[in-house]
Amino acid sequence: MDISKYIDYTLLEPTSTERNIIDLCYTAKRNSFYSVSVNSSYVALAKQLLNKTDVKVCSAIGFPLGSMATASKVYEAKQAISDGAEEIDMVINIGFLKSKNYVSVLKDISDVKLAIGKHPLKVTLEVSELNKNEIIKACEICLDANVDYIKTSSGFSKSGATLTVVKIIKKTIKDYVKICASGGIKDTETAKKYIDIGVSRISASSEFKIKQIV
């Protein structure tokens, strides 16, 4: 199994420098990772560095809290696409979800999806902040919004993906939406466990140790 093709190689820390982004892109290119995921301010640089490669550029927007105005997310998403992003990763408005303001959660996601057109949209749930019922409801809203991926975590909260949570998500969305597992996945053996239960992408940082599994 070529694990590399599942990897979104991610660097979203606020202290990330241009040198860090250069190193990120070089490593992604060397290992033929599926994509790099960067903050929107670095999309243009990443796109330039990965020109004429198969590595895609994903931009995180509304990161890491997801609590900014929908119009702000839409503007950031459009700008990221203009700068060369091929995918968008947004964080759900957790406060709206917990308030049971499901109409606003749906509008938040749908407006971004509409703004980016054909480009794939990942929606980060931040599962460590949600109970089981909230996770299920968030997945149902994502289905209504026609998102492309549901992502477990931003990497900035208490914890990341678990096999149990991914199974809950998979049971809810079936094969209608893909899953990106994120948070705490640091080696290929762990990544394979997630892939085996239906995950399509793995968000991994520089701590990830790549080793091919036969």
Short mmCIF file of N, CA and C in Angstrom, two decimals, residues 14-133:
data_model
loop_
_atom_site.label_atom_id
_atom_site.label_comp_id
_atom_site.label_asym_id
_atom_site.label_seq_id
_atom_site.Cartn_x
_atom_site.Cartn_y
_atom_site.Cartn_z
N PRO A 14 0.94 29.23 13.63
CA PRO A 14 1.09 30.66 13.36
C PRO A 14 2.54 31.12 13.27
N THR A 15 3.46 30.32 13.81
CA THR A 15 4.88 30.68 13.77
C THR A 15 5.58 30.18 12.52
N SER A 16 4.85 29.54 11.62
CA SER A 16 5.46 28.98 10.41
C SER A 16 6.07 30.09 9.55
N THR A 17 7.30 29.87 9.13
CA THR A 17 8.01 30.84 8.31
C THR A 17 8.01 30.41 6.84
N GLU A 18 8.47 31.29 5.98
CA GLU A 18 8.59 30.93 4.57
C GLU A 18 9.54 29.75 4.40
N ARG A 19 10.60 29.71 5.17
CA ARG A 19 11.53 28.59 5.11
C ARG A 19 10.84 27.28 5.47
N ASN A 20 9.97 27.33 6.47
CA ASN A 20 9.21 26.14 6.86
C ASN A 20 8.32 25.66 5.72
N ILE A 21 7.69 26.59 5.03
CA ILE A 21 6.81 26.23 3.92
C ILE A 21 7.62 25.63 2.77
N ILE A 22 8.78 26.19 2.51
CA ILE A 22 9.68 25.63 1.48
C ILE A 22 10.04 24.19 1.83
N ASP A 23 10.40 23.96 3.08
CA ASP A 23 10.76 22.60 3.51
C ASP A 23 9.57 21.66 3.41
N LEU A 24 8.38 22.16 3.79
CA LEU A 24 7.15 21.36 3.70
C LEU A 24 6.92 20.91 2.26
N CYS A 25 6.99 21.84 1.35
CA CYS A 25 6.73 21.52 -0.06
C CYS A 25 7.79 20.59 -0.64
N TYR A 26 9.04 20.80 -0.24
CA TYR A 26 10.11 19.92 -0.71
C TYR A 26 9.87 18.49 -0.25
N THR A 27 9.51 18.32 1.01
CA THR A 27 9.26 16.98 1.55
C THR A 27 8.05 16.34 0.87
N ALA A 28 7.00 17.13 0.66
CA ALA A 28 5.80 16.61 0.00
C ALA A 28 6.12 16.16 -1.42
N LYS A 29 6.93 16.95 -2.11
CA LYS A 29 7.31 16.61 -3.48
C LYS A 29 8.19 15.36 -3.51
N ARG A 30 9.13 15.28 -2.59
CA ARG A 30 10.04 14.14 -2.54
C ARG A 30 9.31 12.83 -2.25
N ASN A 31 8.27 12.91 -1.42
CA ASN A 31 7.53 11.71 -1.03
C ASN A 31 6.25 11.48 -1.84
N SER A 32 6.00 12.36 -2.80
CA SER A 32 4.80 12.26 -3.64
C SER A 32 3.52 12.22 -2.80
N PHE A 33 3.45 13.08 -1.78
CA PHE A 33 2.24 13.17 -0.97
C PHE A 33 1.09 13.72 -1.83
N TYR A 34 -0.14 13.47 -1.38
CA TYR A 34 -1.30 13.93 -2.14
C TYR A 34 -1.37 15.45 -2.18
N SER A 35 -1.13 16.08 -1.03
CA SER A 35 -1.26 17.54 -0.98
C SER A 35 -0.44 18.12 0.17
N VAL A 36 -0.32 19.43 0.13
CA VAL A 36 0.12 20.18 1.31
C VAL A 36 -1.06 21.04 1.76
N SER A 37 -1.14 21.26 3.06
CA SER A 37 -2.19 22.11 3.61
C SER A 37 -1.53 23.25 4.37
N VAL A 38 -1.82 24.48 3.94
CA VAL A 38 -1.17 25.66 4.51
C VAL A 38 -2.21 26.74 4.79
N ASN A 39 -1.84 27.70 5.62
CA ASN A 39 -2.70 28.86 5.82
C ASN A 39 -2.77 29.68 4.53
N SER A 40 -3.85 30.44 4.38
CA SER A 40 -4.10 31.09 3.10
C SER A 40 -3.01 32.08 2.70
N SER A 41 -2.31 32.64 3.66
CA SER A 41 -1.25 33.60 3.32
C SER A 41 -0.07 32.95 2.60
N TYR A 42 0.03 31.63 2.68
CA TYR A 42 1.15 30.91 2.06
C TYR A 42 0.74 30.13 0.82
N VAL A 43 -0.50 30.28 0.38
CA VAL A 43 -0.97 29.51 -0.79
C VAL A 43 -0.15 29.83 -2.03
N ALA A 44 0.06 31.10 -2.31
CA ALA A 44 0.78 31.49 -3.52
C ALA A 44 2.20 30.93 -3.53
N LEU A 45 2.87 30.98 -2.39
CA LEU A 45 4.22 30.44 -2.29
C LEU A 45 4.21 28.93 -2.52
N ALA A 46 3.30 28.23 -1.86
CA ALA A 46 3.23 26.77 -2.02
C ALA A 46 2.92 26.39 -3.47
N LYS A 47 2.01 27.13 -4.09
CA LYS A 47 1.67 26.83 -5.48
C LYS A 47 2.87 27.02 -6.39
N GLN A 48 3.63 28.06 -6.14
CA GLN A 48 4.84 28.30 -6.94
C GLN A 48 5.85 27.16 -6.76
N LEU A 49 6.03 26.73 -5.52
CA LEU A 49 7.01 25.68 -5.23
C LEU A 49 6.60 24.33 -5.79
N LEU A 50 5.30 24.10 -5.91
CA LEU A 50 4.80 22.80 -6.36
C LEU A 50 4.34 22.80 -7.81
N ASN A 51 4.65 23.87 -8.52
CA ASN A 51 4.30 23.96 -9.93
C ASN A 51 4.90 22.79 -10.71
N LYS A 52 4.12 22.23 -11.61
CA LYS A 52 4.55 21.10 -12.46
C LYS A 52 4.78 19.83 -11.66
N THR A 53 4.12 19.72 -10.50
CA THR A 53 4.11 18.46 -9.74
C THR A 53 2.66 18.03 -9.58
N ASP A 54 2.47 16.81 -9.09
CA ASP A 54 1.11 16.31 -8.84
C ASP A 54 0.61 16.64 -7.44
N VAL A 55 1.45 17.28 -6.62
CA VAL A 55 1.06 17.61 -5.25
C VAL A 55 0.11 18.80 -5.26
N LYS A 56 -1.05 18.64 -4.67
CA LYS A 56 -2.05 19.71 -4.66
C LYS A 56 -1.83 20.65 -3.47
N VAL A 57 -2.37 21.84 -3.60
CA VAL A 57 -2.30 22.83 -2.52
C VAL A 57 -3.69 23.00 -1.92
N CYS A 58 -3.79 22.75 -0.62
CA CYS A 58 -5.03 22.95 0.12
C CYS A 58 -4.85 24.14 1.06
N SER A 59 -5.84 25.01 1.10
CA SER A 59 -5.78 26.15 2.01
C SER A 59 -6.77 25.99 3.15
N ALA A 60 -6.28 26.16 4.36
CA ALA A 60 -7.15 26.23 5.53
C ALA A 60 -7.74 27.62 5.62
N ILE A 61 -9.05 27.71 5.85
CA ILE A 61 -9.69 29.01 6.05
C ILE A 61 -10.51 28.97 7.33
N GLY A 62 -10.66 30.13 7.94
CA GLY A 62 -11.38 30.18 9.21
C GLY A 62 -10.68 29.37 10.27
N PHE A 63 -9.38 29.30 10.18
CA PHE A 63 -8.59 28.43 11.07
C PHE A 63 -8.02 29.21 12.23
N PRO A 64 -7.92 28.55 13.42
CA PRO A 64 -8.40 27.19 13.70
C PRO A 64 -9.76 27.15 14.40
N LEU A 65 -10.38 28.30 14.65
CA LEU A 65 -11.58 28.34 15.51
C LEU A 65 -12.88 28.13 14.76
N GLY A 66 -12.97 28.61 13.54
CA GLY A 66 -14.20 28.48 12.77
C GLY A 66 -15.31 29.42 13.18
N SER A 67 -15.01 30.37 14.06
CA SER A 67 -16.07 31.20 14.64
C SER A 67 -16.20 32.58 14.01
N MET A 68 -15.43 32.84 12.95
CA MET A 68 -15.55 34.13 12.29
C MET A 68 -16.79 34.18 11.39
N ALA A 69 -17.15 35.35 10.94
CA ALA A 69 -18.35 35.53 10.13
C ALA A 69 -18.25 34.72 8.84
N THR A 70 -19.38 34.23 8.39
CA THR A 70 -19.41 33.46 7.15
C THR A 70 -18.84 34.25 5.99
N ALA A 71 -19.17 35.54 5.92
CA ALA A 71 -18.66 36.38 4.83
C ALA A 71 -17.13 36.42 4.83
N SER A 72 -16.54 36.38 6.00
CA SER A 72 -15.07 36.37 6.10
C SER A 72 -14.51 35.06 5.56
N LYS A 73 -15.17 33.96 5.88
CA LYS A 73 -14.72 32.66 5.36
C LYS A 73 -14.84 32.63 3.84
N VAL A 74 -15.94 33.15 3.33
CA VAL A 74 -16.15 33.17 1.89
C VAL A 74 -15.07 33.98 1.19
N TYR A 75 -14.78 35.16 1.74
CA TYR A 75 -13.75 36.02 1.13
C TYR A 75 -12.39 35.32 1.15
N GLU A 76 -12.04 34.72 2.29
CA GLU A 76 -10.74 34.05 2.40
C GLU A 76 -10.66 32.87 1.44
N ALA A 77 -11.75 32.12 1.31
CA ALA A 77 -11.77 30.98 0.41
C ALA A 77 -11.58 31.41 -1.05
N LYS A 78 -12.29 32.46 -1.44
CA LYS A 78 -12.15 32.97 -2.81
C LYS A 78 -10.73 33.44 -3.09
N GLN A 79 -10.14 34.14 -2.12
CA GLN A 79 -8.78 34.63 -2.30
C GLN A 79 -7.79 33.48 -2.41
N ALA A 80 -8.00 32.45 -1.58
CA ALA A 80 -7.12 31.28 -1.63
C ALA A 80 -7.19 30.59 -2.98
N ILE A 81 -8.39 30.45 -3.52
CA ILE A 81 -8.54 29.85 -4.85
C ILE A 81 -7.84 30.72 -5.90
N SER A 82 -8.00 32.03 -5.80
CA SER A 82 -7.35 32.95 -6.73
C SER A 82 -5.84 32.83 -6.67
N ASP A 83 -5.31 32.55 -5.48
CA ASP A 83 -3.86 32.42 -5.29
C ASP A 83 -3.33 31.05 -5.71
N GLY A 84 -4.24 30.13 -6.03
CA GLY A 84 -3.79 28.83 -6.53
C GLY A 84 -4.21 27.62 -5.73
N ALA A 85 -4.98 27.80 -4.67
CA ALA A 85 -5.43 26.64 -3.90
C ALA A 85 -6.35 25.76 -4.74
N GLU A 86 -6.17 24.46 -4.58
CA GLU A 86 -7.00 23.50 -5.33
C GLU A 86 -8.04 22.83 -4.44
N GLU A 87 -7.90 22.99 -3.13
CA GLU A 87 -8.87 22.50 -2.17
C GLU A 87 -8.99 23.52 -1.03
N ILE A 88 -10.13 23.50 -0.37
CA ILE A 88 -10.35 24.38 0.77
C ILE A 88 -10.73 23.53 1.98
N ASP A 89 -10.16 23.89 3.13
CA ASP A 89 -10.45 23.20 4.39
C ASP A 89 -10.96 24.24 5.38
N MET A 90 -12.24 24.17 5.72
CA MET A 90 -12.83 25.13 6.64
C MET A 90 -13.21 24.45 7.95
N VAL A 91 -13.26 25.24 9.02
CA VAL A 91 -13.67 24.72 10.33
C VAL A 91 -15.13 25.09 10.57
N ILE A 92 -15.91 24.12 11.01
CA ILE A 92 -17.32 24.34 11.31
C ILE A 92 -17.45 25.36 12.46
N ASN A 93 -18.57 26.09 12.47
CA ASN A 93 -18.82 27.00 13.58
C ASN A 93 -19.38 26.17 14.75
N ILE A 94 -18.50 25.80 15.66
CA ILE A 94 -18.85 24.90 16.76
C ILE A 94 -19.89 25.53 17.68
N GLY A 95 -19.77 26.84 17.90
CA GLY A 95 -20.72 27.53 18.77
C GLY A 95 -22.13 27.47 18.23
N PHE A 96 -22.27 27.69 16.92
CA PHE A 96 -23.59 27.58 16.30
C PHE A 96 -24.15 26.17 16.46
N LEU A 97 -23.30 25.17 16.24
CA LEU A 97 -23.75 23.78 16.36
C LEU A 97 -24.24 23.48 17.76
N LYS A 98 -23.46 23.91 18.76
CA LYS A 98 -23.83 23.65 20.15
C LYS A 98 -25.06 24.46 20.56
N SER A 99 -25.31 25.57 19.87
CA SER A 99 -26.51 26.36 20.13
C SER A 99 -27.74 25.76 19.44
N LYS A 100 -27.50 24.69 18.67
CA LYS A 100 -28.56 24.07 17.86
C LYS A 100 -29.09 25.03 16.79
N ASN A 101 -28.24 25.95 16.39
CA ASN A 101 -28.57 26.87 15.30
C ASN A 101 -28.13 26.22 13.99
N TYR A 102 -28.83 25.17 13.64
CA TYR A 102 -28.40 24.34 12.52
C TYR A 102 -28.53 25.05 11.17
N VAL A 103 -29.48 25.97 11.07
CA VAL A 103 -29.64 26.73 9.82
C VAL A 103 -28.38 27.55 9.54
N SER A 104 -27.82 28.17 10.59
CA SER A 104 -26.61 28.98 10.40
C SER A 104 -25.39 28.11 10.12
N VAL A 105 -25.34 26.92 10.73
CA VAL A 105 -24.23 26.00 10.44
C VAL A 105 -24.27 25.60 8.97
N LEU A 106 -25.47 25.27 8.49
CA LEU A 106 -25.62 24.88 7.09
C LEU A 106 -25.27 26.02 6.15
N LYS A 107 -25.74 27.22 6.47
CA LYS A 107 -25.45 28.37 5.61
C LYS A 107 -23.96 28.66 5.57
N ASP A 108 -23.29 28.55 6.70
CA ASP A 108 -21.85 28.80 6.81
C ASP A 108 -21.09 27.89 5.84
N ILE A 109 -21.45 26.62 5.84
CA ILE A 109 -20.77 25.65 4.99
C ILE A 109 -21.18 25.83 3.53
N SER A 110 -22.49 25.96 3.31
CA SER A 110 -23.00 26.04 1.94
C SER A 110 -22.48 27.27 1.20
N ASP A 111 -22.36 28.40 1.91
CA ASP A 111 -21.86 29.62 1.26
C ASP A 111 -20.42 29.46 0.81
N VAL A 112 -19.60 28.79 1.62
CA VAL A 112 -18.21 28.55 1.21
C VAL A 112 -18.17 27.59 0.03
N LYS A 113 -18.97 26.53 0.11
CA LYS A 113 -19.02 25.55 -0.99
C LYS A 113 -19.43 26.23 -2.29
N LEU A 114 -20.44 27.08 -2.23
CA LEU A 114 -20.88 27.80 -3.43
C LEU A 114 -19.79 28.71 -3.96
N ALA A 115 -19.06 29.34 -3.06
CA ALA A 115 -18.03 30.31 -3.46
C ALA A 115 -16.86 29.66 -4.19
N ILE A 116 -16.56 28.40 -3.85
CA ILE A 116 -15.36 27.77 -4.43
C ILE A 116 -15.69 26.88 -5.62
N GLY A 117 -16.97 26.76 -5.96
CA GLY A 117 -17.36 26.03 -7.16
C GLY A 117 -16.95 24.58 -7.15
N LYS A 118 -16.22 24.17 -8.18
CA LYS A 118 -15.87 22.76 -8.39
C LYS A 118 -14.76 22.30 -7.45
N HIS A 119 -14.11 23.19 -6.75
CA HIS A 119 -12.99 22.81 -5.91
C HIS A 119 -13.49 22.03 -4.68
N PRO A 120 -12.79 20.97 -4.30
CA PRO A 120 -13.22 20.17 -3.15
C PRO A 120 -13.21 20.97 -1.85
N LEU A 121 -14.20 20.69 -1.00
CA LEU A 121 -14.30 21.33 0.31
C LEU A 121 -14.22 20.29 1.40
N LYS A 122 -13.28 20.49 2.32
CA LYS A 122 -13.21 19.71 3.55
C LYS A 122 -13.82 20.54 4.67
N VAL A 123 -14.59 19.90 5.53
CA VAL A 123 -15.16 20.58 6.69
C VAL A 123 -14.65 19.92 7.96
N THR A 124 -13.93 20.68 8.75
CA THR A 124 -13.36 20.18 10.00
C THR A 124 -14.37 20.30 11.13
N LEU A 125 -14.64 19.18 11.80
CA LEU A 125 -15.66 19.15 12.85
C LEU A 125 -15.12 19.51 14.23
N GLU A 126 -13.86 19.23 14.49
CA GLU A 126 -13.25 19.35 15.83
C GLU A 126 -13.97 18.40 16.81
N VAL A 127 -13.79 17.10 16.56
CA VAL A 127 -14.57 16.08 17.26
C VAL A 127 -14.33 16.04 18.77
N SER A 128 -13.17 16.49 19.22
CA SER A 128 -12.89 16.45 20.66
C SER A 128 -13.77 17.43 21.43
N GLU A 129 -14.40 18.38 20.72
CA GLU A 129 -15.28 19.36 21.35
C GLU A 129 -16.75 18.96 21.27
N LEU A 130 -17.05 17.83 20.62
CA LEU A 130 -18.42 17.45 20.35
C LEU A 130 -18.76 16.10 20.98
N ASN A 131 -20.02 15.95 21.37
CA ASN A 131 -20.47 14.62 21.81
C ASN A 131 -20.96 13.84 20.59
N LYS A 132 -21.34 12.60 20.83
CA LYS A 132 -21.71 11.72 19.71
C LYS A 132 -22.86 12.30 18.90
N ASN A 133 -23.90 12.79 19.57
CA ASN A 133 -25.06 13.33 18.86
C ASN A 133 -24.69 14.56 18.04
#
